[in-house]
Amino acid sequence: MSIDSQRRDRIDPTTRRVPPLGGFSWTFLGIELKRVFRNFSVVGFTLIFPIAMLFAIALPNKGYSATDVPVADGGISAAVPIMISMAVYGSMVAASMTGVSVAAERAQGWSRQLRLTPLNPLVYMLIKVITGLALGAIAVAVTLIAGAILGITAPLDHLIPAALLAWLTALSMTSLGLAVGYAFPAQNAMRYLGPLLPILSFMGGLFVPLALLPEGLQTAATFTPLWGIADLSQKAIIGAPLDPMAWVNLFAWFIVFTGLAVLMFRRDTKRV
């Protein structure tokens, strides 16, 4: 028997040191952030599309009021809730694209390599969520800055809570991206997620006010994943009372998507 074999025989598995925080590392988080920001297609679409929508939709409605008070008398422009809707959309795209990137990592063998390290799989998913939150924050900030440059403004005490709510979109949408990324191969993950995002956005009231939809669609929309966060952020930025059911919708879908992500991850590890 070789010396190396003898050493392995003497190793007690119970003495293996588990790294603190499940192997969480700022270095690894930094690597993840760099990988995302080097993907110009994700960053470009995340930042450019919401700004383009400001020009196409928000500016033409700048003279109309979103409340009963006319814009000329100090009312809030109808372009303001459109602006925050585009911030929600940017945060959603940024986060979901970050999460679904695990599909490509699985195909490249990166996920299998990570399982050979002491990194806890749940910590790996947490790092993905943090990365999605970082990119989502940038998407929200860039959209609101672009809106301010275009003269689309709101009171600061309305803008800050609305921006934070728009940023929260990244939580559940990163989980959705992770669930899709673990459920499907790399070549199919974006094929399913890509068409899903515009549908969710439309039903959530990001592209068209729900009041313009038929009554049946309005009712159905309140059960879709983006309705809660869209309703909360749009009402927060104009100073309207927040709907408690929108909070229920927000947290319910966060739990559903997070549960799906964990379930798909466990199914994926069983196949490897």
Tab-separated table of C-alpha atoms in Angstrom:
chain	number	residue	atom	x	y	z
A	1	MET	CA	0.000	0.000	0.000
A	2	SER	CA	1.335	3.434	-0.935
A	3	ILE	CA	1.984	6.189	1.583
A	4	ASP	CA	-0.809	8.292	0.060
A	5	SER	CA	-3.265	5.413	0.453
A	6	GLN	CA	-2.262	4.953	4.077
A	7	ARG	CA	-2.793	8.635	4.714
A	8	ARG	CA	-6.246	8.539	3.144
A	9	ASP	CA	-7.163	5.526	5.276
A	10	ARG	CA	-6.264	7.444	8.410
A	11	ILE	CA	-8.446	10.434	7.515
A	12	ASP	CA	-11.460	10.722	9.776
A	13	PRO	CA	-14.377	12.259	7.792
A	14	THR	CA	-15.821	13.683	10.994
A	15	THR	CA	-12.729	15.882	11.427
A	16	ARG	CA	-13.233	17.678	8.122
A	17	ARG	CA	-13.409	21.390	8.766
A	18	VAL	CA	-16.493	23.121	7.423
A	19	PRO	CA	-15.648	26.664	6.287
A	20	PRO	CA	-17.468	29.491	8.065
A	21	LEU	CA	-20.605	30.924	6.465
A	22	GLY	CA	-20.881	27.850	4.257
A	23	GLY	CA	-17.836	28.867	2.242
A	24	PHE	CA	-19.110	32.362	1.430
A	25	SER	CA	-16.260	34.409	-0.020
A	26	TRP	CA	-16.108	38.039	-1.044
A	27	THR	CA	-13.610	36.985	-3.686
A	28	PHE	CA	-16.079	34.558	-5.244
A	29	LEU	CA	-18.831	37.185	-5.077
A	30	GLY	CA	-16.502	39.594	-6.853
A	31	ILE	CA	-15.877	37.009	-9.575
A	32	GLU	CA	-19.620	36.556	-10.071
A	33	LEU	CA	-20.152	40.312	-10.336
A	34	LYS	CA	-17.347	40.655	-12.875
A	35	ARG	CA	-18.784	37.832	-14.961
A	36	VAL	CA	-22.177	39.522	-15.080
A	37	PHE	CA	-20.849	42.986	-15.910
A	38	ARG	CA	-18.681	41.563	-18.685
A	39	ASN	CA	-21.784	40.160	-20.367
A	40	PHE	CA	-22.557	43.201	-22.491
A	41	SER	CA	-25.720	41.690	-23.954
A	42	VAL	CA	-27.301	41.370	-20.491
A	43	VAL	CA	-26.082	44.736	-19.228
A	44	GLY	CA	-26.937	46.512	-22.472
A	45	PHE	CA	-30.472	45.162	-22.733
A	46	THR	CA	-31.068	45.751	-19.032
A	47	LEU	CA	-30.095	49.406	-19.257
A	48	ILE	CA	-30.952	50.413	-22.812
A	49	PHE	CA	-34.475	49.001	-23.136
A	50	PRO	CA	-36.016	50.822	-20.137
A	51	ILE	CA	-34.478	54.105	-21.304
A	52	ALA	CA	-35.796	53.564	-24.820
A	53	MET	CA	-39.245	52.970	-23.342
A	54	LEU	CA	-38.998	56.289	-21.495
A	55	PHE	CA	-38.603	58.032	-24.832
A	56	ALA	CA	-41.300	55.969	-26.548
A	57	ILE	CA	-44.002	55.908	-23.848
A	58	ALA	CA	-43.200	58.199	-20.925
A	59	LEU	CA	-42.323	61.413	-22.763
A	60	PRO	CA	-45.524	61.522	-24.868
A	61	ASN	CA	-47.534	61.302	-21.616
A	62	LYS	CA	-45.501	63.874	-19.731
A	63	GLY	CA	-48.193	66.539	-19.977
A	64	TYR	CA	-50.964	64.352	-18.590
A	65	SER	CA	-51.601	63.993	-14.862
A	66	ALA	CA	-51.503	60.707	-12.971
A	67	THR	CA	-53.781	62.132	-10.268
A	68	ASP	CA	-56.828	64.382	-10.055
A	69	VAL	CA	-54.564	67.440	-9.841
A	70	PRO	CA	-53.468	68.803	-13.247
A	71	VAL	CA	-49.736	68.886	-13.954
A	72	ALA	CA	-49.906	72.672	-14.387
A	73	ASP	CA	-51.233	72.962	-10.808
A	74	GLY	CA	-48.503	70.789	-9.298
A	75	GLY	CA	-49.926	67.346	-10.049
A	76	ILE	CA	-47.697	64.376	-10.784
A	77	SER	CA	-47.135	63.659	-14.454
A	78	ALA	CA	-48.445	60.390	-15.915
A	79	ALA	CA	-44.879	59.820	-17.140
A	80	VAL	CA	-43.770	59.264	-13.521
A	81	PRO	CA	-45.540	55.893	-12.911
A	82	ILE	CA	-44.418	54.841	-16.395
A	83	MET	CA	-40.844	55.628	-15.390
A	84	ILE	CA	-41.027	53.508	-12.235
A	85	SER	CA	-42.637	50.707	-14.251
A	86	MET	CA	-39.619	50.720	-16.561
A	87	ALA	CA	-37.348	50.622	-13.500
A	88	VAL	CA	-39.232	47.525	-12.329
A	89	TYR	CA	-38.822	45.993	-15.773
A	90	GLY	CA	-35.086	46.702	-15.817
A	91	SER	CA	-34.663	45.171	-12.372
A	92	MET	CA	-36.681	42.129	-13.452
A	93	VAL	CA	-34.618	41.495	-16.589
A	94	ALA	CA	-31.315	42.023	-14.773
A	95	ALA	CA	-32.195	39.629	-11.966
A	96	SER	CA	-33.786	36.888	-14.062
A	97	MET	CA	-30.877	36.884	-16.544
A	98	THR	CA	-28.456	36.605	-13.632
A	99	GLY	CA	-30.343	33.622	-12.229
A	100	VAL	CA	-30.801	31.787	-15.524
A	101	SER	CA	-27.054	31.988	-16.186
A	102	VAL	CA	-26.694	28.817	-14.085
A	103	ALA	CA	-27.964	26.885	-17.119
A	104	ALA	CA	-24.838	27.838	-19.087
A	105	GLU	CA	-22.648	27.141	-16.042
A	106	ARG	CA	-24.127	23.650	-15.774
A	107	ALA	CA	-23.404	23.005	-19.452
A	108	GLN	CA	-19.791	24.183	-19.056
A	109	GLY	CA	-19.218	22.016	-15.992
A	110	TRP	CA	-18.710	24.978	-13.677
A	111	SER	CA	-21.478	23.888	-11.308
A	112	ARG	CA	-19.934	20.413	-11.019
A	113	GLN	CA	-16.553	21.956	-10.268
A	114	LEU	CA	-18.057	24.039	-7.472
A	115	ARG	CA	-19.525	20.923	-5.883
A	116	LEU	CA	-15.977	19.678	-5.366
A	117	THR	CA	-15.297	22.689	-3.160
A	118	PRO	CA	-16.507	23.302	0.425
A	119	LEU	CA	-18.963	25.915	-0.922
A	120	ASN	CA	-22.471	25.238	0.371
A	121	PRO	CA	-24.926	25.022	-2.572
A	122	LEU	CA	-27.393	27.319	-0.799
A	123	VAL	CA	-24.621	29.889	-0.349
A	124	TYR	CA	-23.945	29.651	-4.082
A	125	MET	CA	-27.597	30.448	-4.739
A	126	LEU	CA	-27.387	33.320	-2.241
A	127	ILE	CA	-24.417	34.747	-4.156
A	128	LYS	CA	-26.517	34.609	-7.325
A	129	VAL	CA	-29.296	36.518	-5.545
A	130	ILE	CA	-26.845	39.171	-4.328
A	131	THR	CA	-25.493	39.500	-7.869
A	132	GLY	CA	-29.030	39.889	-9.208
A	133	LEU	CA	-29.750	42.550	-6.578
A	134	ALA	CA	-26.600	44.454	-7.537
A	135	LEU	CA	-27.448	44.504	-11.235
A	136	GLY	CA	-31.092	45.271	-10.430
A	137	ALA	CA	-30.034	48.279	-8.333
A	138	ILE	CA	-28.008	49.624	-11.245
A	139	ALA	CA	-30.947	49.137	-13.620
A	140	VAL	CA	-33.288	51.054	-11.294
A	141	ALA	CA	-30.782	53.851	-10.690
A	142	VAL	CA	-29.965	54.326	-14.389
A	143	THR	CA	-33.666	54.414	-15.334
A	144	LEU	CA	-34.506	57.009	-12.687
A	145	ILE	CA	-31.475	59.133	-13.554
A	146	ALA	CA	-32.452	59.035	-17.224
A	147	GLY	CA	-35.981	60.050	-16.249
A	148	ALA	CA	-34.673	62.994	-14.234
A	149	ILE	CA	-32.575	64.126	-17.202
A	150	LEU	CA	-35.725	64.010	-19.351
A	151	GLY	CA	-37.579	66.102	-16.774
A	152	ILE	CA	-39.656	63.226	-15.363
A	153	THR	CA	-39.496	63.895	-11.642
A	154	ALA	CA	-41.407	63.069	-8.466
A	155	PRO	CA	-41.181	64.240	-4.837
A	156	LEU	CA	-38.189	62.676	-3.114
A	157	ASP	CA	-40.333	61.176	-0.347
A	158	HIS	CA	-42.278	59.330	-3.059
A	159	LEU	CA	-39.315	58.476	-5.269
A	160	ILE	CA	-37.138	56.762	-2.664
A	161	PRO	CA	-39.698	54.174	-1.412
A	162	ALA	CA	-40.842	53.542	-4.994
A	163	ALA	CA	-37.239	52.943	-6.090
A	164	LEU	CA	-36.660	50.527	-3.196
A	165	LEU	CA	-39.816	48.635	-4.122
A	166	ALA	CA	-38.727	48.442	-7.762
A	167	TRP	CA	-35.391	47.073	-6.575
A	168	LEU	CA	-37.181	44.339	-4.584
A	169	THR	CA	-38.251	42.895	-7.926
A	170	ALA	CA	-34.765	41.424	-8.190
A	171	LEU	CA	-35.373	39.094	-5.233
A	172	SER	CA	-38.165	36.973	-6.671
A	173	MET	CA	-36.996	37.321	-10.283
A	174	THR	CA	-33.513	35.982	-9.490
A	175	SER	CA	-35.206	32.984	-7.896
A	176	LEU	CA	-37.332	32.534	-11.021
A	177	GLY	CA	-34.220	32.662	-13.193
A	178	LEU	CA	-32.497	30.085	-10.982
A	179	ALA	CA	-35.511	27.773	-11.182
A	180	VAL	CA	-35.565	27.957	-14.991
A	181	GLY	CA	-31.782	27.646	-15.201
A	182	TYR	CA	-31.750	24.463	-13.141
A	183	ALA	CA	-34.850	23.012	-14.792
A	184	PHE	CA	-33.778	23.223	-18.448
A	185	PRO	CA	-30.583	22.796	-20.486
A	186	ALA	CA	-28.659	25.917	-21.469
A	187	GLN	CA	-29.973	25.927	-25.047
A	188	ASN	CA	-33.604	25.872	-23.827
A	189	ALA	CA	-33.532	27.977	-20.641
A	190	MET	CA	-33.620	31.380	-22.365
A	191	ARG	CA	-36.041	30.042	-24.969
A	192	TYR	CA	-38.595	29.569	-22.193
A	193	LEU	CA	-37.680	32.549	-20.012
A	194	GLY	CA	-37.435	35.072	-22.867
A	195	PRO	CA	-41.128	35.052	-23.909
A	196	LEU	CA	-42.277	34.666	-20.299
A	197	LEU	CA	-40.897	38.008	-19.113
A	198	PRO	CA	-42.881	40.248	-21.524
A	199	ILE	CA	-46.065	38.293	-20.748
A	200	LEU	CA	-45.567	38.761	-17.004
A	201	SER	CA	-44.787	42.436	-17.562
A	202	PHE	CA	-47.946	42.976	-19.607
A	203	MET	CA	-50.142	41.180	-17.069
A	204	GLY	CA	-48.467	43.040	-14.215
A	205	GLY	CA	-49.389	46.415	-15.687
A	206	LEU	CA	-45.877	47.538	-16.625
A	207	PHE	CA	-46.562	48.190	-20.305
A	208	VAL	CA	-50.290	49.002	-20.277
A	209	PRO	CA	-52.387	50.318	-17.349
A	210	LEU	CA	-54.567	47.482	-16.112
A	211	ALA	CA	-57.562	49.829	-16.114
A	212	LEU	CA	-57.490	49.701	-19.914
A	213	LEU	CA	-57.827	45.900	-19.971
A	214	PRO	CA	-61.114	43.947	-19.903
A	215	GLU	CA	-62.445	43.333	-16.405
A	216	GLY	CA	-61.685	39.612	-16.560
A	217	LEU	CA	-58.027	40.261	-17.414
A	218	GLN	CA	-57.793	42.843	-14.648
A	219	THR	CA	-58.900	40.236	-12.109
A	220	ALA	CA	-56.552	37.600	-13.510
A	221	ALA	CA	-53.655	40.065	-13.468
A	222	THR	CA	-53.817	40.411	-9.675
A	223	PHE	CA	-52.670	36.797	-9.367
A	224	THR	CA	-49.615	37.176	-11.625
A	225	PRO	CA	-46.052	37.521	-10.226
A	226	LEU	CA	-45.373	41.145	-11.190
A	227	TRP	CA	-48.711	42.683	-10.255
A	228	GLY	CA	-47.844	43.168	-6.592
A	229	ILE	CA	-44.498	44.888	-7.073
A	230	ALA	CA	-45.792	46.974	-10.012
A	231	ASP	CA	-48.876	48.132	-8.104
A	232	LEU	CA	-46.868	48.982	-4.989
A	233	SER	CA	-44.166	50.953	-6.805
A	234	GLN	CA	-46.620	52.817	-9.057
A	235	LYS	CA	-48.798	53.874	-6.121
A	236	ALA	CA	-45.809	54.738	-3.937
A	237	ILE	CA	-44.367	57.137	-6.494
A	238	ILE	CA	-47.639	59.089	-6.841
A	239	GLY	CA	-48.364	58.979	-3.100
A	240	ALA	CA	-51.486	56.810	-3.322
A	241	PRO	CA	-52.421	54.335	-0.528
A	242	LEU	CA	-50.771	50.930	-0.950
A	243	ASP	CA	-52.942	47.869	-1.480
A	244	PRO	CA	-52.331	45.213	1.250
A	245	MET	CA	-53.097	42.468	-1.285
A	246	ALA	CA	-50.182	43.699	-3.381
A	247	TRP	CA	-47.872	42.886	-0.446
A	248	VAL	CA	-49.425	39.423	-0.216
A	249	ASN	CA	-48.828	38.920	-3.943
A	250	LEU	CA	-45.193	40.056	-3.644
A	251	PHE	CA	-44.238	37.742	-0.771
A	252	ALA	CA	-46.305	34.794	-2.028
A	253	TRP	CA	-44.529	34.727	-5.395
A	254	PHE	CA	-41.147	35.207	-3.735
A	255	ILE	CA	-41.800	32.080	-1.653
A	256	VAL	CA	-43.064	30.159	-4.704
A	257	PHE	CA	-40.088	31.047	-6.918
A	258	THR	CA	-37.552	30.430	-4.152
A	259	GLY	CA	-39.124	27.049	-3.421
A	260	LEU	CA	-39.024	26.159	-7.127
A	261	ALA	CA	-35.363	27.180	-7.346
A	262	VAL	CA	-34.428	24.955	-4.396
A	263	LEU	CA	-36.512	22.082	-5.790
A	264	MET	CA	-34.951	22.318	-9.257
A	265	PHE	CA	-31.488	22.586	-7.736
A	266	ARG	CA	-31.987	19.411	-5.705
A	267	ARG	CA	-33.311	17.590	-8.754
A	268	ASP	CA	-30.279	18.702	-10.734
A	269	THR	CA	-27.827	17.479	-8.082
A	270	LYS	CA	-29.441	14.033	-8.094
A	271	ARG	CA	-28.724	13.678	-11.811
A	272	VAL	CA	-25.042	14.496	-11.420
